[in-house]
Coordinates of C-alpha atoms (C1' of nucleotides) in Angstrom, one line a residue:
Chain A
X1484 CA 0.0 0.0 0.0
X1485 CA 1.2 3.4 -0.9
X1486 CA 1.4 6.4 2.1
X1487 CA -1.3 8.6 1.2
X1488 CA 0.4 11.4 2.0
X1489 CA 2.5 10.8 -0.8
X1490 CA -0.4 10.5 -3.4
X1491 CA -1.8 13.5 -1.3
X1492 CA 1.2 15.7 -1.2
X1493 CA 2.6 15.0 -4.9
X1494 CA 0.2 13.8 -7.1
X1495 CA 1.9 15.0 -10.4
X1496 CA 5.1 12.7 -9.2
X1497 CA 3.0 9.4 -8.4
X1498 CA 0.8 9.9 -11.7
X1499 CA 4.1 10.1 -13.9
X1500 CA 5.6 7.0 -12.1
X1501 CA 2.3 4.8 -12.2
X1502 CA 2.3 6.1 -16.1
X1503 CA 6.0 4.0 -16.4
X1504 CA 4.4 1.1 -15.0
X1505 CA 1.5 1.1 -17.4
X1506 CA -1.1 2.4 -15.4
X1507 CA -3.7 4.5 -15.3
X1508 CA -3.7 7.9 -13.4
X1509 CA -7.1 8.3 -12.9
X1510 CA -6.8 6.2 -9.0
X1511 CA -4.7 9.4 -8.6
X1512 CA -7.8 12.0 -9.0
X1513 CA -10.0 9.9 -7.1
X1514 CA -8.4 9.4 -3.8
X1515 CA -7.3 13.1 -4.0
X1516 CA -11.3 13.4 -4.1
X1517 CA -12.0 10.9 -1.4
X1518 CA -9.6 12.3 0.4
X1519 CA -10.5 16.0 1.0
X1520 CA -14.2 14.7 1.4
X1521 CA -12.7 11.9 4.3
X1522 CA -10.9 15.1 6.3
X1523 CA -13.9 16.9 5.9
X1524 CA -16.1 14.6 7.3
X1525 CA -13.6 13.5 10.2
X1526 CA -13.0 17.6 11.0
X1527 CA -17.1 17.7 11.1
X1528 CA -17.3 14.7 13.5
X1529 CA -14.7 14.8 15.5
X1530 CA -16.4 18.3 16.6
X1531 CA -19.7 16.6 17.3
X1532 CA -17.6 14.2 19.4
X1533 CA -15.6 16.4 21.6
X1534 CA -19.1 18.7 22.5
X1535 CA -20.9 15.0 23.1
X1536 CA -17.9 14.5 25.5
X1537 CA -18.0 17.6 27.5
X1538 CA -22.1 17.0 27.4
X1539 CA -21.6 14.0 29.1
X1540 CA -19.7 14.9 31.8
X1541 CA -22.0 17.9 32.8
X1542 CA -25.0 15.3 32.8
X1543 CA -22.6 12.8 35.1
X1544 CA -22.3 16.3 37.6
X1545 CA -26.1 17.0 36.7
X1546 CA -27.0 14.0 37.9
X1547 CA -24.7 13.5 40.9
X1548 CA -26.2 17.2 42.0
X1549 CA -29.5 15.5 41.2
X1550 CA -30.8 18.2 38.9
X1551 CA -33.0 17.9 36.1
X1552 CA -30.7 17.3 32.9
X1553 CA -33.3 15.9 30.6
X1554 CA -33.1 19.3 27.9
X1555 CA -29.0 18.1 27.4
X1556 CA -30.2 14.5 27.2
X1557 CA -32.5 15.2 24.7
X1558 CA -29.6 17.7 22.8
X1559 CA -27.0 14.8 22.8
X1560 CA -29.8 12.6 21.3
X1561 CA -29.7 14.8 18.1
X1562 CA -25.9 15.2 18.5
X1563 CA -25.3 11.1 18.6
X1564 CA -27.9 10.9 15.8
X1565 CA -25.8 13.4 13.6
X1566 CA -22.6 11.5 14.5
X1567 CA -23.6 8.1 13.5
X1568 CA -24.5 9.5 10.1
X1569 CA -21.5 11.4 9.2
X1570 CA -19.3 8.4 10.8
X1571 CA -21.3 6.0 7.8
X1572 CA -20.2 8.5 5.8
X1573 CA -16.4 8.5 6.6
X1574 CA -16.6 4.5 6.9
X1575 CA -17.5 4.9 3.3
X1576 CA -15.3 7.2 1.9
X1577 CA -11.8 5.3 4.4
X1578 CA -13.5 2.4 2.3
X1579 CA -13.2 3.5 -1.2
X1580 CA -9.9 5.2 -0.5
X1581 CA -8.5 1.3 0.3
X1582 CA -10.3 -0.5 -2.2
X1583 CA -8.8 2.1 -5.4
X1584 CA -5.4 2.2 -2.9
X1585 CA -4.8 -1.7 -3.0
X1586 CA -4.8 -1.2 -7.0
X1587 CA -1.9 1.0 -6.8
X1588 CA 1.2 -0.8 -7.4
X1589 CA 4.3 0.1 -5.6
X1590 CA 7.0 2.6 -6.8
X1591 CA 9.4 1.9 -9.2
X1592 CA 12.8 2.7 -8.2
X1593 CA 15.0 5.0 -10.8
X1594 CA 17.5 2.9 -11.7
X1595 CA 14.3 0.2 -12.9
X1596 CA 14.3 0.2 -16.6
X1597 CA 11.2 1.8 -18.4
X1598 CA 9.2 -1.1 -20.7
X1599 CA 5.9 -3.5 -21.1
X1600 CA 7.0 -6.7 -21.0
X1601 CA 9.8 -9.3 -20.1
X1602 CA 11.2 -8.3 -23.6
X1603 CA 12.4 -5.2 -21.8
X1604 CA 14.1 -6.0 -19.3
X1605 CA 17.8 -5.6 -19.2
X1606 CA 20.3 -7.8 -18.6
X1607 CA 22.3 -7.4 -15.6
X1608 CA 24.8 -10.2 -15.4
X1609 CA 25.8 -13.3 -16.9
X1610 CA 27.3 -16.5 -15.6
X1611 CA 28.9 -19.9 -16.7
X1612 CA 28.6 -21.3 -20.0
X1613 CA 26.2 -23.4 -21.4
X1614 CA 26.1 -27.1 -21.7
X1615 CA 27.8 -27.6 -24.8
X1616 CA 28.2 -31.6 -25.3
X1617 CA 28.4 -33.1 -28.8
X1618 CA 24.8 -34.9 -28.6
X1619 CA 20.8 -34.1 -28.6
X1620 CA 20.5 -32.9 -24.3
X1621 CA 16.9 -35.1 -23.5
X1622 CA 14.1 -32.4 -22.5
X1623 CA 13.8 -32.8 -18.3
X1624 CA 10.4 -34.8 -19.0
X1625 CA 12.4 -37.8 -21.1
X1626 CA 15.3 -37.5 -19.1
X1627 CA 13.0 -37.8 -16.0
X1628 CA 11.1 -41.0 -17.1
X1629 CA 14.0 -42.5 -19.1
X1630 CA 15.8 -42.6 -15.3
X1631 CA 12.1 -43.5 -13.8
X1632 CA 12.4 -39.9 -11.5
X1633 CA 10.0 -38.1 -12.6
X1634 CA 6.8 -39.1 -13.5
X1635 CA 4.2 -36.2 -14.6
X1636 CA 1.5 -38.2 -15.6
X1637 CA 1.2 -39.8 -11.6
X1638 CA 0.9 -36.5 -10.4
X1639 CA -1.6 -35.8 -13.1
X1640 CA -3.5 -38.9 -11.7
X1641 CA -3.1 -37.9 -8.1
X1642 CA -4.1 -34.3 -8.3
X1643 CA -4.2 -33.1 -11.9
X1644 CA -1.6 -31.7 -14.2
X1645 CA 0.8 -29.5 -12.6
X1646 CA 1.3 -31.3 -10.0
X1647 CA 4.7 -32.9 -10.2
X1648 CA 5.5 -36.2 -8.9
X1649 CA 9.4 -37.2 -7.9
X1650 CA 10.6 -40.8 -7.0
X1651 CA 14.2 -42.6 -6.1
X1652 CA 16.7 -40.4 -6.6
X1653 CA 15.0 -38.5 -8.4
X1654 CA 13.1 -37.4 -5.1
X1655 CA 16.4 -37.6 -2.9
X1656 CA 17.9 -35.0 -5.5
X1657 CA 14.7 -32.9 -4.9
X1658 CA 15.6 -32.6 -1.0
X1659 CA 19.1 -32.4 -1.3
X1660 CA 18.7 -29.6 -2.8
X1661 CA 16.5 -28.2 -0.4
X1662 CA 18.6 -29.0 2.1
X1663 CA 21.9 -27.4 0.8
X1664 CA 20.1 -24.5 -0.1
X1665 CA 19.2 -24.4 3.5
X1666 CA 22.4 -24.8 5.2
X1667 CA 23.6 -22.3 2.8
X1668 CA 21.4 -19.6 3.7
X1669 CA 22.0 -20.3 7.1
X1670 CA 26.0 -19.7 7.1
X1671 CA 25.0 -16.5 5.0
X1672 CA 23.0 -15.1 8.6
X1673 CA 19.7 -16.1 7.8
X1674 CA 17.3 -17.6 10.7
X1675 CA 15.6 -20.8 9.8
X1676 CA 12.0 -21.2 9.9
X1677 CA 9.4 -23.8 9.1
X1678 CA 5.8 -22.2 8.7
X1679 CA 2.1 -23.1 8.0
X1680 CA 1.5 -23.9 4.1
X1681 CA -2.3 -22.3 5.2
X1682 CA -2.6 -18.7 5.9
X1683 CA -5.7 -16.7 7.0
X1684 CA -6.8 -13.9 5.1
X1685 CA -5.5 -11.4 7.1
X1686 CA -1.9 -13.0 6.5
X1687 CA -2.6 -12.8 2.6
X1688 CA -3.9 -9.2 2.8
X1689 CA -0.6 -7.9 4.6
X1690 CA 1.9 -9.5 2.3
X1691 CA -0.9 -7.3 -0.7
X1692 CA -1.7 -10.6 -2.1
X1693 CA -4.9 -10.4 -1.5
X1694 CA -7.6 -9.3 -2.6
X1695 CA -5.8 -8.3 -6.2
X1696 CA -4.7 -11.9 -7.0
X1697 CA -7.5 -13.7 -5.5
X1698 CA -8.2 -15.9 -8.7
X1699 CA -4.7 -17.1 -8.8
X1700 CA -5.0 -18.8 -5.1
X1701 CA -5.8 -22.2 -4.1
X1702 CA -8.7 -21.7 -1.0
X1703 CA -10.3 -23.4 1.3
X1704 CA -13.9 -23.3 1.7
X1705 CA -15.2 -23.6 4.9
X1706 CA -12.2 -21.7 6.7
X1707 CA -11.2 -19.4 4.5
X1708 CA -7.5 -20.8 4.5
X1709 CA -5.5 -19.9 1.5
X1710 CA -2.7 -22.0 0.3
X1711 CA 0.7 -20.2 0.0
X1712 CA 1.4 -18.9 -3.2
X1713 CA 5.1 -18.6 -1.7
X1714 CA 6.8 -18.4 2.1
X1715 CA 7.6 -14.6 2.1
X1716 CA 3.6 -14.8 2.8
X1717 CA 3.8 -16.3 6.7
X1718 CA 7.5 -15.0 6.7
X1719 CA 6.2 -11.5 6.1
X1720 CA 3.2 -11.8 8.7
X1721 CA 6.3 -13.2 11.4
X1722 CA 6.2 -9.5 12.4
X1723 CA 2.6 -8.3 11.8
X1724 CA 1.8 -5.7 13.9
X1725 CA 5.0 -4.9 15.4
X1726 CA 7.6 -2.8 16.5
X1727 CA 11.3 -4.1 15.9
X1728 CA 13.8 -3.2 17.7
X1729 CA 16.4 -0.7 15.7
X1730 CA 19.6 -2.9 17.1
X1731 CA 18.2 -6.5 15.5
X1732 CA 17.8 -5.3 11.9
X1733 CA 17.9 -6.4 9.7
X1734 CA 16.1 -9.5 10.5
X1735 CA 16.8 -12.2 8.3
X1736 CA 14.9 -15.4 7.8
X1737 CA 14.9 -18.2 5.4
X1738 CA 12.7 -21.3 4.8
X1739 CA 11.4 -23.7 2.4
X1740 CA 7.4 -24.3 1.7
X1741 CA 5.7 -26.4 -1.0
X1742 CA 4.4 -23.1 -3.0
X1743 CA 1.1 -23.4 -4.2
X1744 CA -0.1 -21.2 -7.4
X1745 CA -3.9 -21.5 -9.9
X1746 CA -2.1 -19.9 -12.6
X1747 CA -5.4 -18.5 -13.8
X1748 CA -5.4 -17.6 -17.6
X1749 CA -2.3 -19.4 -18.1
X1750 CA -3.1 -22.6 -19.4
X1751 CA -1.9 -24.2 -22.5
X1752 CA 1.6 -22.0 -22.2
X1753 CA 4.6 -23.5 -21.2
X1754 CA 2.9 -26.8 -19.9
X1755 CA 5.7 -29.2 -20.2
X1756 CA 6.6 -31.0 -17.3
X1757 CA 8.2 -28.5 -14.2
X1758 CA 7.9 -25.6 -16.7
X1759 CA 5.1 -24.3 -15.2
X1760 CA 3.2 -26.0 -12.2
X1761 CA 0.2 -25.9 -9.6
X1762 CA 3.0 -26.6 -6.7
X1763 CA 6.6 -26.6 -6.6
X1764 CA 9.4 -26.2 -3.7
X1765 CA 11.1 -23.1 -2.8
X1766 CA 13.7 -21.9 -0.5
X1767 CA 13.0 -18.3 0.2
X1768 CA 14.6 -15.5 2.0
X1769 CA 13.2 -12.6 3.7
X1770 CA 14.7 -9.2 4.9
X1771 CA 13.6 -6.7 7.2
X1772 CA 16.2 -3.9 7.2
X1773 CA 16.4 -0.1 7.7
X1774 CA 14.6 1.9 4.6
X1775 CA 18.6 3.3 3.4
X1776 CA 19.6 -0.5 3.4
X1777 CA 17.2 -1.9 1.2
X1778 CA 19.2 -1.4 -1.8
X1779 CA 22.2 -2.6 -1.0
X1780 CA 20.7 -5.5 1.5
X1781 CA 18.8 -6.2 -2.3
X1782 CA 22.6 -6.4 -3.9
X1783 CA 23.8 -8.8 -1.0
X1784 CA 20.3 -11.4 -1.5
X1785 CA 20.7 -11.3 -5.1
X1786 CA 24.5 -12.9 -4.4
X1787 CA 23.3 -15.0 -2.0
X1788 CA 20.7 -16.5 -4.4
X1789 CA 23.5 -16.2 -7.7
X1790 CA 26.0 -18.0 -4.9
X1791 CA 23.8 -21.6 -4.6
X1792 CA 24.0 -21.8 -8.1
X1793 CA 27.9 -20.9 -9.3
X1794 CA 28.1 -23.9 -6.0
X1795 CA 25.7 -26.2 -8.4
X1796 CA 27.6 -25.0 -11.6
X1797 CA 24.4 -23.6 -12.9
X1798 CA 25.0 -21.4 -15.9
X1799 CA 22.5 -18.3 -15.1
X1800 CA 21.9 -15.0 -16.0
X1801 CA 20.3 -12.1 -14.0
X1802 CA 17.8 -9.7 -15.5
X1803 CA 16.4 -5.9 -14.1
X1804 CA 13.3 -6.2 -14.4
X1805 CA 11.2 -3.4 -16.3
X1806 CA 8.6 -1.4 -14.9
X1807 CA 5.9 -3.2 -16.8
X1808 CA 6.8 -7.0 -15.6
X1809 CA 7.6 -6.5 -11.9
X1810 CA 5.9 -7.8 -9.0
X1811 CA 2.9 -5.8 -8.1
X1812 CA 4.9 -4.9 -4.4
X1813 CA 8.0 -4.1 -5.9
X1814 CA 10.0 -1.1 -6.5
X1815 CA 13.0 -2.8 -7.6
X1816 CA 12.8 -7.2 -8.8
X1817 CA 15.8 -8.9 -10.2
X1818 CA 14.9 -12.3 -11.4
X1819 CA 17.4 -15.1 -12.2
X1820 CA 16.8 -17.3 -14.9
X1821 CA 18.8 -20.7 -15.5
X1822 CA 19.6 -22.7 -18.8
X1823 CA 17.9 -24.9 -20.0
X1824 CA 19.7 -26.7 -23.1
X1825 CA 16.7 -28.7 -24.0
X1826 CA 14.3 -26.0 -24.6
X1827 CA 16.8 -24.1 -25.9
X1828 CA 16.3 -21.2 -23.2
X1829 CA 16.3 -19.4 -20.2
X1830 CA 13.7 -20.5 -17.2
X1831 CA 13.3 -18.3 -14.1
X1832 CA 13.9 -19.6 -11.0
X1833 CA 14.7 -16.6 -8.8
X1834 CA 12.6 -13.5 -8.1
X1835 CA 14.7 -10.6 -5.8
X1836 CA 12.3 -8.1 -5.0
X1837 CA 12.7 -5.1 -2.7
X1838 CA 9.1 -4.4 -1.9
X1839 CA 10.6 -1.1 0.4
X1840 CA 7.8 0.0 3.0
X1841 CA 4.8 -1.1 0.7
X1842 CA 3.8 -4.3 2.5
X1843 CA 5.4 -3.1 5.7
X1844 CA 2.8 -0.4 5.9
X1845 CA -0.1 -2.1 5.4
X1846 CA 1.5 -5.3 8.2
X1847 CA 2.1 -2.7 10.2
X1848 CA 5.5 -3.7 10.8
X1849 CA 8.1 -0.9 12.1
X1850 CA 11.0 0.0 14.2
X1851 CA 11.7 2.7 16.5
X1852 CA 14.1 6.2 15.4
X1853 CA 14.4 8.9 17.8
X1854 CA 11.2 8.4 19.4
X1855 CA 9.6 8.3 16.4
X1856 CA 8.5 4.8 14.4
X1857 CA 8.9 4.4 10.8
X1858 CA 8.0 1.4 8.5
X1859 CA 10.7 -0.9 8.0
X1860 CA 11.7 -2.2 4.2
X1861 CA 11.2 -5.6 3.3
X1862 CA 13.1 -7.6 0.3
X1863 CA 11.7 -11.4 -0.7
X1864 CA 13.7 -13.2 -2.9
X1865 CA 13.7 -16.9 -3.9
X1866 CA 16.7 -18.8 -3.1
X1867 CA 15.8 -20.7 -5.2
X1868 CA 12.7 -22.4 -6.8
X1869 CA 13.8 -26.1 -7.3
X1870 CA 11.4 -26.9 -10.6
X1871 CA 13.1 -24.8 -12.9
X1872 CA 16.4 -25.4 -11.5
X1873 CA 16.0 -29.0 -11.2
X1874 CA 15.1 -28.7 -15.4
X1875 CA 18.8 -26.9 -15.7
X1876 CA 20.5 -29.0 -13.7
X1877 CA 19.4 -32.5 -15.1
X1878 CA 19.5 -31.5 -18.5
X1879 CA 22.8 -29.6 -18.5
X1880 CA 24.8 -32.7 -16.0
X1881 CA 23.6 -34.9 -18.2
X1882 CA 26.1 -37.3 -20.1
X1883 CA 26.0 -39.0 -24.0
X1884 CA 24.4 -41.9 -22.3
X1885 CA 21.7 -40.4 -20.3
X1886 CA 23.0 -40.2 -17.4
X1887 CA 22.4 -37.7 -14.6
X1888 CA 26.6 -36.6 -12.8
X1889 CA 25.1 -34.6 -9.7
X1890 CA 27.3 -31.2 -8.9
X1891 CA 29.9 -31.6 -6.0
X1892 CA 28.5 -29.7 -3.8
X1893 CA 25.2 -31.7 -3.9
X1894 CA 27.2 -35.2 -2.9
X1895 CA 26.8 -35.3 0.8
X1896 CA 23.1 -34.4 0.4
X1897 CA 22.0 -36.9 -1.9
X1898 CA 25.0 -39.8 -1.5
X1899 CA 25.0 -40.3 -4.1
X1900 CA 27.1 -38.6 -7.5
X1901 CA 24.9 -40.3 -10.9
X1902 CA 21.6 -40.9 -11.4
X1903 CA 21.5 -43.7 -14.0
Chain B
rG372 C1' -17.0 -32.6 17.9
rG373 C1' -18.6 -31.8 23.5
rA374 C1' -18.0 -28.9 28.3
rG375 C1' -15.7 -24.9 30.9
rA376 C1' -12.5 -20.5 31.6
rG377 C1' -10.5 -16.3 29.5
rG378 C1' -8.8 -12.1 25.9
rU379 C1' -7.3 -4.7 29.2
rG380 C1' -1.0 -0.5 27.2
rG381 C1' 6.2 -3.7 26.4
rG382 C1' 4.9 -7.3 30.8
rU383 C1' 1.9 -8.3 35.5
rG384 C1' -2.8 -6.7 36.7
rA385 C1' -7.2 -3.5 38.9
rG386 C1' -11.6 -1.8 36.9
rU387 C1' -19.5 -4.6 36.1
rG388 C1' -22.8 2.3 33.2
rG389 C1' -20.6 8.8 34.7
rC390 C1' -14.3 12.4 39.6
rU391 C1' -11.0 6.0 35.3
rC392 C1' -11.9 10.3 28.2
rA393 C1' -7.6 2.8 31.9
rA394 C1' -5.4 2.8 38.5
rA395 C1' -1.2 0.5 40.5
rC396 C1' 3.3 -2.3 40.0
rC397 C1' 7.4 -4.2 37.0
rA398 C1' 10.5 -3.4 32.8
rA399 C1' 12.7 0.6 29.8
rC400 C1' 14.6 5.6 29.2
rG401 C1' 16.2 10.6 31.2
rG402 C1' 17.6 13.1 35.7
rU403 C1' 19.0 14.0 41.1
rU404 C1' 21.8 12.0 45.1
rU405 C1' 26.6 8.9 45.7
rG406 C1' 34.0 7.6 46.0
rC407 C1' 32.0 3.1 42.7
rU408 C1' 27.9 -0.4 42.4
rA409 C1' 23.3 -0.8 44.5
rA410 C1' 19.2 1.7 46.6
rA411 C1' 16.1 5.9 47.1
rC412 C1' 13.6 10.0 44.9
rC413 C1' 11.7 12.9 40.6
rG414 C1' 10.3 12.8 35.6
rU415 C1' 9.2 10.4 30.8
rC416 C1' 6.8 6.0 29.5
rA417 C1' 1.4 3.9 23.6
rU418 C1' -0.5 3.8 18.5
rA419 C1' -3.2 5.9 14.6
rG420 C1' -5.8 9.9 12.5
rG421 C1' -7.6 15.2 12.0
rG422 C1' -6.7 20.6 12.8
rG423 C1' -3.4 24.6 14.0
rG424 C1' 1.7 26.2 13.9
rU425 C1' 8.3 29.8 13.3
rC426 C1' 5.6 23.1 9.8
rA427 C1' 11.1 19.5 13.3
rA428 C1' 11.4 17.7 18.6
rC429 C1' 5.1 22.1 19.9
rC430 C1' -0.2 22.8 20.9
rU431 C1' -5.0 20.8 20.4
rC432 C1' -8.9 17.4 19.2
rU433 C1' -10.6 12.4 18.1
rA434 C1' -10.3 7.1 18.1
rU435 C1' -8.4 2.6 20.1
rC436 C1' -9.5 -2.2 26.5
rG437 C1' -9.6 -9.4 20.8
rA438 C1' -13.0 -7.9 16.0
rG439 C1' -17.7 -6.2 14.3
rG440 C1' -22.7 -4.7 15.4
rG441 C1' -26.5 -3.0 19.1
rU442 C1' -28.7 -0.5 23.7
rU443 C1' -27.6 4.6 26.1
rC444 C1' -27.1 11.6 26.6
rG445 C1' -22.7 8.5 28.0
rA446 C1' -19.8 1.6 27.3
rA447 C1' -13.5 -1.6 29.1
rU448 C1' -18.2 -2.3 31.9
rC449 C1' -24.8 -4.3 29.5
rC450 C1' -26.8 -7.3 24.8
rC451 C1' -25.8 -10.0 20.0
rU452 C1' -22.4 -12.3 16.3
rC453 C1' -17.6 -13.8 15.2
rC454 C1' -12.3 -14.7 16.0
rC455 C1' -8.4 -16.4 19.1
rU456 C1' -6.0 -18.6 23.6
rC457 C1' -6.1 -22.1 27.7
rU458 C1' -8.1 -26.6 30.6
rC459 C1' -10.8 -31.2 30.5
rC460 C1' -13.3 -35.1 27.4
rG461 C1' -13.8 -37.6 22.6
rC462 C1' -11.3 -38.6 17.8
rC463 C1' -6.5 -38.8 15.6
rA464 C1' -0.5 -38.6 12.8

RNA sequence: GGAGAGGUGGGUGAGUGGCUCAAACCAACGGUUUGCUAAACCGUCAUAGGGGGUCAACCUCUAUCGAGGGUUCGAAUCCCUCCCUCUCCGCCA
């Protein structure tokens, strides 16, 4: 959520910079409308209130002195009347403020690149080489049944498609490198968690989720439980509603969920095997730093996500993403994509978003300055998804005979060093 | 699923309709005293929003006692609905 005071303060600023995300400015005029008739209305009651306050207490002596105060009783009566209706009024207007405030996107930063779609964004660095053997590299899906790992069409029986389904090593490889990823993080100072895969509403409305991506959510009826779309959602609401203490930040945690996505108005794109799926398994990291450390805390979580896979021997590359492609909270999103030599191109597995004081204001999550408390900034980034990189890695290790050589690094996780 | 208890400021905890528009204590912070520590004493001790301003650290008003409604001139206090926590029973990995 933007700070209104922003919108209220410069509105010619926020209009240009929701124009170079490729929205509309119109939100702009309306709050600015909402909001003069909200200040009004609270200036008008808050009078009525403070005169229905004094009232009261000179009925409370009134009575005590046991004179007659009915003629201020019956005053007050129109006063409370006149208060209720101008407070339905406010209610309203606070209303429609939020609900054309949570379509506002966050902020891009200045050094974002302007542009529509993923075709703009820029590249940002460049790593390894790709897998360059003197044979046809098996797509993941061949290679997976071939070595009887992976096998889509179970999961597609259990569940439905999308919903992978790993077995032998194929499944040891899957938590090995959950694991490393992990201990990784951990060395790097983050703070382990493990965390509900269900979230209440309110959870999914702080992390600004919901109710913009609604569709795009697995839900549960009767409770109203939604299924984590990705763990910066509980790792976010860790904090809700609080005040951090200035000496602990930032506060860094990492953890790994089964991630849960609809992918709405996506089918029939990219439906091959782990390229895009209903759940998936992802190591995430979370930051909550001071607002001037954001940037540079966003540098350091972008290494530590490129540092799992230079260990793997992952050839990736790292776009900055454009205005038009970023994540809805973000005012700044690197995402890492990996090789895949099968398809013949990049996949992302990595999303490094600084989503500065957009979610943290509407969580409520701050920290204390000189007396004063500000909203903290908080950075998500995947470190990493294991479908996409699981696709690189398979494909790119593998040999002229089909055979799957599993990276170094990965040996003491899986104990094994070939699949096949 | 059944029965019961309870949710008050950072913590403990008083308060069942009007000198409580939340007491007291603890913790924290600032100060005084002291050779040092401790103790004692004094002070500060919420958050959000509105208005005023020499627009910052100031003044003022309003709201907030789990959430939302209701009754009332007036609600932490009474009524209704919901949420959560704890205890016991049942079921269960």
């Amino acid at each position: 959520m933007l700070d209104i005071k922003l919108i209220r303060e410069n509105p010619d600023n926020i209009k240009k910079k929701l124009t170079i995300r490729g929205m509309k400015t119109e939100s702009v005029d309306k709050i600015l409308a909402l909001d003069i008739k909200r200040r009004e209305s609270i200036g008008e009651v808050e009078k009525l209130k403070s005169l229905r306050n004094t009232v009261s207490q000179e009925i409370a002596v009134m009575k005590k002195e046991g004179k007659d105060a009915s003629a201020r009783i019956t005053d007050m009566k129109k006063v409370s009347d006149d208060i209720k209706a101008i407070d339905e009024r406010l209610a309203e207007a606070e209303k429609m403020i939020d609900e054309v405030l949570r379509d506002i996107p966050n902020i891009a930063e200045d050094s974002v690149p302007e542009g529509k779609s993923s075709d703009d964004n820029v590249g940002f660095r460049i790593w390894g080489e790709k897998a360059s053997g003197d044979f046809k590299y098996l797509d993941h899906v061949e290679l997976g049944k071939k070595l009887d790992i992976l096998d889509f069409s179970i999961g597609a029986k259990i569940s439905g498609s999308g919903f992978p389904f790993y077995k032998g090593r194929g499944a040891v490889l899957e938590r090995a490198l959950i694991n490393f990823m992990l201990d990784t993080h951990k060395l790097n100072g983050y703070t382990e968690v493990f965390m509900p895969f269900l979230v209440n509403r309110a959870s999914m409305e702080a992390a600004e989720k919901v109710p913009k991506f609604e569709e795009d959510m697995y839900r549960t009826d009767p409770d109203d439980l939604f299924a984590i779309p990705t763990a910066e959602v509980p790792i976010v609401n860790i904090h809700r509603d609080e005040v951090l203490d200035l000496k602990d930040l930032p506060v860094k945690y990492c953890g790994y969920t089964a991630c849960f996505r609809r992918e709405a108005g996506s089918y029939g794109k990219d439906t091959k095997g782990f390229l895009r799926v209903h759940q998936f398994n992802k190591v995430e990291m979370i930051n909550f730093c001071l607002p001037e450390q954001s940037y540079s805390q966003m540098e350091e979580m972008l290494n530590h996500a490129c540092g799992i896979l230079e260990a793997l021997n992952v050839h990736y590359r790292v776009v900055n993403v454009c205005t038009g492609d970023m994540g809805f909270a973000a005012s700044k999103q690197y995402d890492i994509e990996v090789w895949s030599p099968a398809e013949n191109k990049w996949l992302e597995a990595s999303s490094v978003s600084n989503c500065t004081d957009f979610q943290s204001r509407r969580a409520m999550i701050r920290f204390k300055r000189d007396k004063k408390t500000e909203f903290l900034h908080i950075l998500n980034g995947s470190g990493l998804a294991t479908s996409r990189l699981y696709v690189s890695l398979i494909e790119s290790n593998q040999t002229p005979e089909g055979k799957i050589v599993i990276p170094k690094a990965l040996h003491k996780y899986t104990g094994f060093e070939v699949i096949g």
